PDB file of N, CA and C in Angstrom:
ATOM      1  N   MET A   1       0.818  -1.187   0.000  1.00 82.00           N
ATOM      2  CA  MET A   1       0.000   0.000   0.000  1.00 82.00           C
ATOM      3  C   MET A   1       0.869   1.262   0.000  1.00 82.00           C
ATOM      4  N   VAL A   2       1.892   1.326   0.865  1.00 83.00           N
ATOM      5  CA  VAL A   2       2.779   2.492   0.891  1.00 83.00           C
ATOM      6  C   VAL A   2       3.550   2.578  -0.421  1.00 83.00           C
ATOM      7  N   ARG A   3       4.045   1.442  -0.900  1.00 83.00           N
ATOM      8  CA  ARG A   3       4.783   1.416  -2.162  1.00 83.00           C
ATOM      9  C   ARG A   3       3.910   1.950  -3.298  1.00 83.00           C
ATOM     10  N   ASP A   4       2.641   1.584  -3.317  1.00 88.00           N
ATOM     11  CA  ASP A   4       1.732   2.073  -4.354  1.00 88.00           C
ATOM     12  C   ASP A   4       1.516   3.582  -4.231  1.00 88.00           C
ATOM     13  N   ALA A   5       1.454   4.080  -2.989  1.00 86.00           N
ATOM     14  CA  ALA A   5       1.244   5.511  -2.784  1.00 86.00           C
ATOM     15  C   ALA A   5       2.473   6.320  -3.208  1.00 86.00           C
ATOM     16  N   ILE A   6       3.665   5.803  -2.924  1.00 86.00           N
ATOM     17  CA  ILE A   6       4.893   6.497  -3.323  1.00 86.00           C
ATOM     18  C   ILE A   6       5.059   6.449  -4.835  1.00 86.00           C
ATOM     19  N   ALA A   7       4.693   5.329  -5.443  1.00 84.00           N
ATOM     20  CA  ALA A   7       4.832   5.124  -6.900  1.00 84.00           C
ATOM     21  C   ALA A   7       6.261   5.434  -7.334  1.00 84.00           C
ATOM     22  N   ASP A   8       6.447   6.406  -8.225  1.00 80.00           N
ATOM     23  CA  ASP A   8       7.807   6.740  -8.670  1.00 80.00           C
ATOM     24  C   ASP A   8       8.348   7.970  -7.949  1.00 80.00           C
ATOM     25  N   GLY A   9       7.711   8.345  -6.828  1.00 81.00           N
ATOM     26  CA  GLY A   9       8.178   9.456  -6.003  1.00 81.00           C
ATOM     27  C   GLY A   9       9.205   8.974  -4.987  1.00 81.00           C
ATOM     28  N   VAL A  10       9.467   9.802  -4.000  1.00 85.00           N
ATOM     29  CA  VAL A  10      10.432   9.425  -2.961  1.00 85.00           C
ATOM     30  C   VAL A  10       9.851   9.481  -1.555  1.00 85.00           C
ATOM     31  N   ALA A  11       8.644  10.004  -1.394  1.00 88.00           N
ATOM     32  CA  ALA A  11       8.094  10.119  -0.045  1.00 88.00           C
ATOM     33  C   ALA A  11       6.573  10.106  -0.079  1.00 88.00           C
ATOM     34  N   VAL A  12       6.018   9.735   1.056  1.00 90.00           N
ATOM     35  CA  VAL A  12       4.573   9.785   1.233  1.00 90.00           C
ATOM     36  C   VAL A  12       4.316  10.128   2.703  1.00 90.00           C
ATOM     37  N   VAL A  13       3.300  10.965   2.930  1.00 88.00           N
ATOM     38  CA  VAL A  13       2.901  11.314   4.287  1.00 88.00           C
ATOM     39  C   VAL A  13       1.830  10.306   4.717  1.00 88.00           C
ATOM     40  N   LEU A  14       2.070   9.658   5.855  1.00 90.00           N
ATOM     41  CA  LEU A  14       1.138   8.666   6.382  1.00 90.00           C
ATOM     42  C   LEU A  14       0.326   9.314   7.501  1.00 90.00           C
ATOM     43  N   LYS A  15      -0.956   9.474   7.281  1.00 89.00           N
ATOM     44  CA  LYS A  15      -1.818  10.144   8.261  1.00 89.00           C
ATOM     45  C   LYS A  15      -1.652   9.518   9.642  1.00 89.00           C
ATOM     46  N   ASN A  16      -1.399  10.370  10.622  1.00 92.00           N
ATOM     47  CA  ASN A  16      -1.208   9.978  12.018  1.00 92.00           C
ATOM     48  C   ASN A  16       0.032   9.123  12.270  1.00 92.00           C
ATOM     49  N   HIS A  17       0.955   9.047  11.305  1.00 91.00           N
ATOM     50  CA  HIS A  17       2.147   8.216  11.479  1.00 91.00           C
ATOM     51  C   HIS A  17       3.447   8.917  11.084  1.00 91.00           C
ATOM     52  N   GLY A  18       3.393   9.951  10.292  1.00 90.00           N
ATOM     53  CA  GLY A  18       4.620  10.610   9.835  1.00 90.00           C
ATOM     54  C   GLY A  18       4.832  10.374   8.354  1.00 90.00           C
ATOM     55  N   VAL A  19       6.080  10.188   7.973  1.00 90.00           N
ATOM     56  CA  VAL A  19       6.395  10.018   6.562  1.00 90.00           C
ATOM     57  C   VAL A  19       7.198   8.746   6.330  1.00 90.00           C
ATOM     58  N   ALA A  20       7.133   8.264   5.110  1.00 92.00           N
ATOM     59  CA  ALA A  20       8.002   7.179   4.645  1.00 92.00           C
ATOM     60  C   ALA A  20       8.774   7.753   3.469  1.00 92.00           C
ATOM     61  N   VAL A  21      10.088   7.608   3.516  1.00 92.00           N
ATOM     62  CA  VAL A  21      10.960   8.151   2.477  1.00 92.00           C
ATOM     63  C   VAL A  21      11.808   7.014   1.928  1.00 92.00           C
ATOM     64  N   CYS A  22      12.040   7.033   0.619  1.00 89.00           N
ATOM     65  CA  CYS A  22      12.875   6.011   0.012  1.00 89.00           C
ATOM     66  C   CYS A  22      13.821   6.668  -0.994  1.00 89.00           C
ATOM     67  N   GLY A  23      14.819   5.919  -1.417  1.00 87.00           N
ATOM     68  CA  GLY A  23      15.760   6.403  -2.408  1.00 87.00           C
ATOM     69  C   GLY A  23      16.559   5.241  -2.959  1.00 87.00           C
ATOM     70  N   ASP A  24      17.305   5.494  -4.014  1.00 86.00           N
ATOM     71  CA  ASP A  24      18.094   4.419  -4.615  1.00 86.00           C
ATOM     72  C   ASP A  24      19.395   4.185  -3.863  1.00 86.00           C
ATOM     73  N   SER A  25      19.648   4.971  -2.805  1.00 87.00           N
ATOM     74  CA  SER A  25      20.796   4.765  -1.921  1.00 87.00           C
ATOM     75  C   SER A  25      20.461   5.392  -0.575  1.00 87.00           C
ATOM     76  N   ILE A  26      21.234   5.031   0.439  1.00 87.00           N
ATOM     77  CA  ILE A  26      21.047   5.638   1.760  1.00 87.00           C
ATOM     78  C   ILE A  26      21.246   7.146   1.669  1.00 87.00           C
ATOM     79  N   GLU A  27      22.255   7.563   0.919  1.00 85.00           N
ATOM     80  CA  GLU A  27      22.538   8.987   0.770  1.00 85.00           C
ATOM     81  C   GLU A  27      21.343   9.728   0.167  1.00 85.00           C
ATOM     82  N   ASN A  28      20.784   9.192  -0.920  1.00 85.00           N
ATOM     83  CA  ASN A  28      19.668   9.868  -1.581  1.00 85.00           C
ATOM     84  C   ASN A  28      18.401   9.855  -0.735  1.00 85.00           C
ATOM     85  N   ALA A  29      18.172   8.789   0.026  1.00 89.00           N
ATOM     86  CA  ALA A  29      17.014   8.752   0.929  1.00 89.00           C
ATOM     87  C   ALA A  29      17.192   9.788   2.046  1.00 89.00           C
ATOM     88  N   THR A  30      18.417   9.940   2.539  1.00 88.00           N
ATOM     89  CA  THR A  30      18.699  10.940   3.575  1.00 88.00           C
ATOM     90  C   THR A  30      18.468  12.346   3.040  1.00 88.00           C
ATOM     91  N   ILE A  31      18.966  12.610   1.836  1.00 87.00           N
ATOM     92  CA  ILE A  31      18.780  13.923   1.218  1.00 87.00           C
ATOM     93  C   ILE A  31      17.292  14.205   1.004  1.00 87.00           C
ATOM     94  N   ALA A  32      16.553  13.204   0.554  1.00 87.00           N
ATOM     95  CA  ALA A  32      15.114  13.383   0.346  1.00 87.00           C
ATOM     96  C   ALA A  32      14.420  13.706   1.668  1.00 87.00           C
ATOM     97  N   THR A  33      14.867  13.087   2.763  1.00 90.00           N
ATOM     98  CA  THR A  33      14.295  13.362   4.076  1.00 90.00           C
ATOM     99  C   THR A  33      14.556  14.801   4.491  1.00 90.00           C
ATOM    100  N   PHE A  34      15.810  15.262   4.321  1.00 88.00           N
ATOM    101  CA  PHE A  34      16.137  16.655   4.650  1.00 88.00           C
ATOM    102  C   PHE A  34      15.338  17.615   3.773  1.00 88.00           C
ATOM    103  N   ALA A  35      15.234  17.322   2.496  1.00 85.00           N
ATOM    104  CA  ALA A  35      14.497  18.192   1.577  1.00 85.00           C
ATOM    105  C   ALA A  35      13.018  18.253   1.949  1.00 85.00           C
ATOM    106  N   LEU A  36      12.448  17.118   2.329  1.00 87.00           N
ATOM    107  CA  LEU A  36      11.043  17.083   2.729  1.00 87.00           C
ATOM    108  C   LEU A  36      10.822  17.935   3.973  1.00 87.00           C
ATOM    109  N   GLU A  37      11.727  17.812   4.952  1.00 89.00           N
ATOM    110  CA  GLU A  37      11.607  18.605   6.184  1.00 89.00           C
ATOM    111  C   GLU A  37      11.697  20.097   5.888  1.00 89.00           C
ATOM    112  N   GLU A  38      12.671  20.490   5.074  1.00 87.00           N
ATOM    113  CA  GLU A  38      12.834  21.906   4.736  1.00 87.00           C
ATOM    114  C   GLU A  38      11.629  22.429   3.961  1.00 87.00           C
ATOM    115  N   THR A  39      11.131  21.635   3.033  1.00 85.00           N
ATOM    116  CA  THR A  39       9.961  22.039   2.244  1.00 85.00           C
ATOM    117  C   THR A  39       8.738  22.204   3.135  1.00 85.00           C
ATOM    118  N   ALA A  40       8.557  21.294   4.093  1.00 89.00           N
ATOM    119  CA  ALA A  40       7.425  21.395   5.017  1.00 89.00           C
ATOM    120  C   ALA A  40       7.519  22.672   5.850  1.00 89.00           C
ATOM    121  N   GLN A  41       8.727  22.986   6.318  1.00 92.00           N
ATOM    122  CA  GLN A  41       8.916  24.212   7.101  1.00 92.00           C
ATOM    123  C   GLN A  41       8.601  25.449   6.258  1.00 92.00           C
ATOM    124  N   LEU A  42       9.116  25.478   5.021  1.00 90.00           N
ATOM    125  CA  LEU A  42       8.859  26.622   4.143  1.00 90.00           C
ATOM    126  C   LEU A  42       7.380  26.745   3.811  1.00 90.00           C
ATOM    127  N   HIS A  43       6.717  25.623   3.597  1.00 90.00           N
ATOM    128  CA  HIS A  43       5.288  25.630   3.295  1.00 90.00           C
ATOM    129  C   HIS A  43       4.506  26.186   4.488  1.00 90.00           C
ATOM    130  N   TRP A  44       4.869  25.761   5.692  1.00 93.00           N
ATOM    131  CA  TRP A  44       4.189  26.245   6.892  1.00 93.00           C
ATOM    132  C   TRP A  44       4.371  27.749   7.045  1.00 93.00           C
ATOM    133  N   ILE A  45       5.609  28.230   6.849  1.00 95.00           N
ATOM    134  CA  ILE A  45       5.885  29.671   6.954  1.00 95.00           C
ATOM    135  C   ILE A  45       5.087  30.445   5.905  1.00 95.00           C
ATOM    136  N   ALA A  46       5.084  29.951   4.675  1.00 94.00           N
ATOM    137  CA  ALA A  46       4.341  30.622   3.597  1.00 94.00           C
ATOM    138  C   ALA A  46       2.844  30.648   3.898  1.00 94.00           C
ATOM    139  N   ALA A  47       2.322  29.582   4.495  1.00 95.00           N
ATOM    140  CA  ALA A  47       0.894  29.518   4.814  1.00 95.00           C
ATOM    141  C   ALA A  47       0.509  30.542   5.877  1.00 95.00           C
ATOM    142  N   GLN A  48       1.468  30.986   6.686  1.00 96.00           N
ATOM    143  CA  GLN A  48       1.185  32.009   7.685  1.00 96.00           C
ATOM    144  C   GLN A  48       0.946  33.364   7.021  1.00 96.00           C
ATOM    145  N   VAL A  49       1.493  33.544   5.833  1.00 94.00           N
ATOM    146  CA  VAL A  49       1.381  34.811   5.107  1.00 94.00           C
ATOM    147  C   VAL A  49       0.125  34.846   4.244  1.00 94.00           C
ATOM    148  N   GLY A  50      -0.233  33.708   3.663  1.00 94.00           N
ATOM    149  CA  GLY A  50      -1.391  33.660   2.783  1.00 94.00           C
ATOM    150  C   GLY A  50      -1.515  32.293   2.134  1.00 94.00           C
ATOM    151  N   LYS A  51      -2.339  32.225   1.108  1.00 93.00           N
ATOM    152  CA  LYS A  51      -2.580  30.955   0.421  1.00 93.00           C
ATOM    153  C   LYS A  51      -1.327  30.532  -0.350  1.00 93.00           C
ATOM    154  N   VAL A  52      -0.967  29.260  -0.206  1.00 91.00           N
ATOM    155  CA  VAL A  52       0.202  28.713  -0.887  1.00 91.00           C
ATOM    156  C   VAL A  52      -0.254  28.058  -2.180  1.00 91.00           C
ATOM    157  N   GLN A  53       0.365  28.456  -3.290  1.00 89.00           N
ATOM    158  CA  GLN A  53       0.014  27.873  -4.572  1.00 89.00           C
ATOM    159  C   GLN A  53       0.720  26.534  -4.738  1.00 89.00           C
ATOM    160  N   LYS A  54      -0.027  25.553  -5.203  1.00 85.00           N
ATOM    161  CA  LYS A  54       0.521  24.211  -5.411  1.00 85.00           C
ATOM    162  C   LYS A  54       1.426  24.201  -6.641  1.00 85.00           C
ATOM    163  N   ILE A  55       2.555  23.502  -6.521  1.00 82.00           N
ATOM    164  CA  ILE A  55       3.448  23.294  -7.663  1.00 82.00           C
ATOM    165  C   ILE A  55       3.078  21.953  -8.265  1.00 82.00           C
ATOM    166  N   SER A  56       2.868  21.922  -9.556  1.00 85.00           N
ATOM    167  CA  SER A  56       2.431  20.685 -10.203  1.00 85.00           C
ATOM    168  C   SER A  56       3.542  19.638 -10.187  1.00 85.00           C
ATOM    169  N   THR A  57       3.133  18.390 -10.271  1.00 78.00           N
ATOM    170  CA  THR A  57       4.087  17.285 -10.327  1.00 78.00           C
ATOM    171  C   THR A  57       5.014  17.449 -11.524  1.00 78.00           C
ATOM    172  N   GLY A  58       4.484  17.905 -12.639  1.00 82.00           N
ATOM    173  CA  GLY A  58       5.302  18.125 -13.835  1.00 82.00           C
ATOM    174  C   GLY A  58       6.381  19.164 -13.610  1.00 82.00           C
ATOM    175  N   GLU A  59       6.036  20.249 -12.901  1.00 81.00           N
ATOM    176  CA  GLU A  59       7.031  21.283 -12.601  1.00 81.00           C
ATOM    177  C   GLU A  59       8.141  20.741 -11.705  1.00 81.00           C
ATOM    178  N   VAL A  60       7.758  19.961 -10.706  1.00 74.00           N
ATOM    179  CA  VAL A  60       8.758  19.381  -9.799  1.00 74.00           C
ATOM    180  C   VAL A  60       9.679  18.447 -10.579  1.00 74.00           C
ATOM    181  N   ARG A  61       9.105  17.594 -11.406  1.00 74.00           N
ATOM    182  CA  ARG A  61       9.912  16.630 -12.165  1.00 74.00           C
ATOM    183  C   ARG A  61      10.822  17.320 -13.174  1.00 74.00           C
ATOM    184  N   SER A  62      10.392  18.446 -13.725  1.00 76.00           N
ATOM    185  CA  SER A  62      11.201  19.125 -14.742  1.00 76.00           C
ATOM    186  C   SER A  62      12.463  19.746 -14.145  1.00 76.00           C
ATOM    187  N   VAL A  63      12.441  20.032 -12.855  1.00 71.00           N
ATOM    188  CA  VAL A  63      13.588  20.667 -12.205  1.00 71.00           C
ATOM    189  C   VAL A  63      14.732  19.678 -12.006  1.00 71.00           C
ATOM    190  N   LEU A  64      14.408  18.497 -11.515  1.00 68.00           N
ATOM    191  CA  LEU A  64      15.447  17.514 -11.211  1.00 68.00           C
ATOM    192  C   LEU A  64      15.265  16.253 -12.046  1.00 68.00           C
ATOM    193  N   THR A  65      15.919  16.231 -13.186  1.00 71.00           N
ATOM    194  CA  THR A  65      15.885  15.052 -14.047  1.00 71.00           C
ATOM    195  C   THR A  65      17.290  14.725 -14.523  1.00 71.00           C
ATOM    196  N   GLY A  66      17.538  13.469 -14.755  1.00 69.00           N
ATOM    197  CA  GLY A  66      18.798  13.019 -15.340  1.00 69.00           C
ATOM    198  C   GLY A  66      20.039  13.506 -14.615  1.00 69.00           C
ATOM    199  N   ALA A  67      20.959  14.105 -15.368  1.00 71.00           N
ATOM    200  CA  ALA A  67      22.247  14.550 -14.830  1.00 71.00           C
ATOM    201  C   ALA A  67      22.056  15.638 -13.774  1.00 71.00           C
ATOM    202  N   ARG A  68      21.061  16.496 -13.951  1.00 75.00           N
ATOM    203  CA  ARG A  68      20.819  17.549 -12.951  1.00 75.00           C
ATOM    204  C   ARG A  68      20.470  16.949 -11.604  1.00 75.00           C
ATOM    205  N   LYS A  69      19.703  15.864 -11.625  1.00 76.00           N
ATOM    206  CA  LYS A  69      19.322  15.198 -10.379  1.00 76.00           C
ATOM    207  C   LYS A  69      20.564  14.625  -9.699  1.00 76.00           C
ATOM    208  N   GLU A  70      21.387  13.927 -10.445  1.00 77.00           N
ATOM    209  CA  GLU A  70      22.596  13.341  -9.872  1.00 77.00           C
ATOM    210  C   GLU A  70      23.544  14.417  -9.350  1.00 77.00           C
ATOM    211  N   GLU A  71      23.666  15.516 -10.094  1.00 81.00           N
ATOM    212  CA  GLU A  71      24.523  16.616  -9.661  1.00 81.00           C
ATOM    213  C   GLU A  71      23.996  17.223  -8.364  1.00 81.00           C
ATOM    214  N   PHE A  72      22.681  17.395  -8.288  1.00 80.00           N
ATOM    215  CA  PHE A  72      22.060  17.946  -7.083  1.00 80.00           C
ATOM    216  C   PHE A  72      22.330  17.050  -5.882  1.00 80.00           C
ATOM    217  N   TYR A  73      22.040  15.755  -6.023  1.00 80.00           N
ATOM    218  CA  TYR A  73      22.231  14.834  -4.907  1.00 80.00           C
ATOM    219  C   TYR A  73      23.697  14.787  -4.479  1.00 80.00           C
ATOM    220  N   SER A  74      24.603  14.778  -5.429  1.00 82.00           N
ATOM    221  CA  SER A  74      26.031  14.751  -5.117  1.00 82.00           C
ATOM    222  C   SER A  74      26.439  16.008  -4.349  1.00 82.00           C
ATOM    223  N   HIS A  75      25.969  17.152  -4.811  1.00 83.00           N
ATOM    224  CA  HIS A  75      26.297  18.426  -4.162  1.00 83.00           C
ATOM    225  C   HIS A  75      25.748  18.476  -2.738  1.00 83.00           C
ATOM    226  N   VAL A  76      24.482  18.107  -2.575  1.00 84.00           N
ATOM    227  CA  VAL A  76      23.847  18.171  -1.258  1.00 84.00           C
ATOM    228  C   VAL A  76      24.490  17.158  -0.313  1.00 84.00           C
ATOM    229  N   TRP A  77      24.793  15.947  -0.812  1.00 83.00           N
ATOM    230  CA  TRP A  77      25.423  14.956   0.048  1.00 83.00           C
ATOM    231  C   TRP A  77      26.791  15.458   0.520  1.00 83.00           C
ATOM    232  N   GLY A  78      27.537  16.093  -0.360  1.00 83.00           N
ATOM    233  CA  GLY A  78      28.831  16.656   0.019  1.00 83.00           C
ATOM    234  C   GLY A  78      28.685  17.682   1.127  1.00 83.00           C
ATOM    235  N   HIS A  79      27.639  18.509   1.034  1.00 84.00           N
ATOM    236  CA  HIS A  79      27.383  19.518   2.070  1.00 84.00           C
ATOM    237  C   HIS A  79      27.147  18.861   3.420  1.00 84.00           C
ATOM    238  N   TYR A  80      26.239  17.896   3.468  1.00 83.00           N
ATOM    239  CA  TYR A  80      25.928  17.250   4.741  1.00 83.00           C
ATOM    240  C   TYR A  80      27.094  16.397   5.240  1.00 83.00           C
ATOM    241  N   ALA A  81      27.846  15.785   4.349  1.00 83.00           N
ATOM    242  CA  ALA A  81      29.007  14.985   4.758  1.00 83.00           C
ATOM    243  C   ALA A  81      30.031  15.863   5.462  1.00 83.00           C
ATOM    244  N   ARG A  82      30.229  17.081   4.969  1.00 84.00           N
ATOM    245  CA  ARG A  82      31.201  17.983   5.595  1.00 84.00           C
ATOM    246  C   ARG A  82      30.762  18.419   6.993  1.00 84.00           C
ATOM    247  N   LEU A  83      29.484  18.357   7.303  1.00 85.00           N
ATOM    248  CA  LEU A  83      28.984  18.678   8.635  1.00 85.00           C
ATOM    249  C   LEU A  83      29.215  17.533   9.616  1.00 85.00           C
ATOM    250  N   ASP A  84      29.493  16.350   9.105  1.00 82.00           N
ATOM    251  CA  ASP A  84      29.705  15.150   9.914  1.00 82.00           C
ATOM    252  C   ASP A  84      31.111  15.169  10.515  1.00 82.00           C
ATOM    253  N   PRO A  85      31.244  15.086  11.847  1.00 83.00           N
ATOM    254  CA  PRO A  85      32.584  15.116  12.454  1.00 83.00           C
ATOM    255  C   PRO A  85      33.439  13.920  12.056  1.00 83.00           C
ATOM    256  N   TRP A  86      32.835  12.858  11.548  1.00 79.00           N
ATOM    257  CA  TRP A  86      33.587  11.677  11.119  1.00 79.00           C
ATOM    258  C   TRP A  86      34.061  11.799   9.683  1.00 79.00           C
ATOM    259  N   TYR A  87      33.600  12.805   8.976  1.00 74.00           N
ATOM    260  CA  TYR A  87      33.920  12.964   7.551  1.00 74.00           C
ATOM    261  C   TYR A  87      35.412  13.216   7.368  1.00 74.00           C
ATOM    262  N   ASN A  88      36.027  12.493   6.428  1.00 72.00           N
ATOM    263  CA  ASN A  88      37.475  12.621   6.219  1.00 72.00           C
ATOM    264  C   ASN A  88      37.832  13.307   4.909  1.00 72.00           C
ATOM    265  N   GLY A  89      36.844  13.786   4.183  1.00 67.00           N
ATOM    266  CA  GLY A  89      37.131  14.509   2.952  1.00 67.00           C
ATOM    267  C   GLY A  89      36.891  13.731   1.681  1.00 67.00           C
ATOM    268  N   SER A  90      36.838  12.406   1.760  1.00 59.00           N
ATOM    269  CA  SER A  90      36.671  11.626   0.537  1.00 59.00           C
ATOM    270  C   SER A  90      35.211  11.460   0.151  1.00 59.00           C
ATOM    271  N   GLY A  91      34.315  11.576   1.115  1.00 49.00           N
ATOM    272  CA  GLY A  91      32.898  11.368   0.845  1.00 49.00           C
ATOM    273  C   GLY A  91      32.514   9.904   0.872  1.00 49.00           C
ATOM    274  N   ASP A  92      33.490   9.023   1.059  1.00 53.00           N
ATOM    275  CA  ASP A  92      33.226   7.595   1.087  1.00 53.00           C
ATOM    276  C   ASP A  92      33.006   7.160   2.527  1.00 53.00           C
ATOM    277  N   ARG A  93      31.820   6.661   2.818  1.00 49.00           N
ATOM    278  CA  ARG A  93      31.498   6.260   4.189  1.00 49.00           C
ATOM    279  C   ARG A  93      32.417   5.152   4.685  1.00 49.00           C
ATOM    280  N   ARG A  94      32.964   4.351   3.800  1.00 48.00           N
ATOM    281  CA  ARG A  94      33.817   3.240   4.216  1.00 48.00           C
ATOM    282  C   ARG A  94      35.140   3.717   4.790  1.00 48.00           C
ATOM    283  N   ASP A  95      35.502   4.981   4.552  1.00 47.00           N
ATOM    284  CA  ASP A  95      36.772   5.503   5.040  1.00 47.00           C
ATOM    285  C   ASP A  95      36.695   6.005   6.472  1.00 47.00           C
ATOM    286  N   ARG A  96      35.565   5.888   7.107  1.00 48.00           N
ATOM    287  CA  ARG A  96      35.444   6.369   8.481  1.00 48.00           C
ATOM    288  C   ARG A  96      36.227   5.465   9.418  1.00 48.00           C
ATOM    289  N   ASP A  97      36.752   6.046  10.441  1.00 50.00           N
ATOM    290  CA  ASP A  97      37.537   5.324  11.435  1.00 50.00           C
ATOM    291  C   ASP A  97      36.573   4.817  12.506  1.00 50.00           C
ATOM    292  N   ILE A  98      35.887   3.726  12.214  1.00 50.00           N
ATOM    293  CA  ILE A  98      34.861   3.194  13.099  1.00 50.00           C
ATOM    294  C   ILE A  98      35.483   2.755  14.426  1.00 50.00           C
ATOM    295  N   GLY A  99      34.804   3.093  15.511  1.00 53.00           N
ATOM    296  CA  GLY A  99      35.257   2.680  16.824  1.00 53.00           C
ATOM    297  C   GLY A  99      36.167   3.684  17.500  1.00 53.00           C
ATOM    298  N   HIS A 100      36.517   4.741  16.827  1.00 53.00           N
ATOM    299  CA  HIS A 100      37.373   5.772  17.399  1.00 53.00           C
ATOM    300  C   HIS A 100      36.635   7.104  17.353  1.00 53.00           C
ATOM    301  N   PRO A 101      36.924   7.998  18.291  1.00 56.00           N
ATOM    302  CA  PRO A 101      36.240   9.301  18.268  1.00 56.00           C
ATOM    303  C   PRO A 101      36.628  10.099  17.029  1.00 56.00           C
ATOM    304  N   PRO A 102      35.783  11.040  16.625  1.00 56.00           N
ATOM    305  CA  PRO A 102      36.118  11.880  15.472  1.00 56.00           C
ATOM    306  C   PRO A 102      37.416  12.629  15.739  1.00 56.00           C
ATOM    307  N   PRO A 103      38.125  13.000  14.671  1.00 56.00           N
ATOM    308  CA  PRO A 103      39.411  13.670  14.820  1.00 56.00           C
ATOM    309  C   PRO A 103      39.392  14.866  15.763  1.00 56.00           C
ATOM    310  N   SER A 104      38.299  15.614  15.779  1.00 60.00           N
ATOM    311  CA  SER A 104      38.218  16.802  16.630  1.00 60.00           C
ATOM    312  C   SER A 104      38.179  16.455  18.112  1.00 60.00           C
ATOM    313  N   GLN A 105      37.891  15.182  18.442  1.00 57.00           N
ATOM    314  CA  GLN A 105      37.784  14.784  19.846  1.00 57.00           C
ATOM    315  C   GLN A 105      38.959  13.899  20.288  1.00 57.00           C
ATOM    316  N   ARG A 106      39.955  13.702  19.423  1.00 53.00           N
ATOM    317  CA  ARG A 106      41.093  12.842  19.771  1.00 53.00           C
ATOM    318  C   ARG A 106      42.113  13.592  20.574  1.00 53.00           C
TER     319      ARG A 106
END
């Protein structure tokens, strides 16, 4: 049922339960979660000012397609990775020094 509701999207709001988010990788699912949270906050703020106009599914899809989508996800993941105290600069999660404190705490 949730899979049918998401269809070819990345998220669905479940009444009285929150959201379900998916992606083709952990990184992309995480980015979609952050984007959904930010969009919800912006929508709430805009609704305080007046009526919010709906953006069509076609408009949303036209913004992030193909190479632009991959470039966006790569850029955003790099941003959030740099905020991670375990991040070592490569962007590869396998390079983390598991079991040891982040460099700033050594």
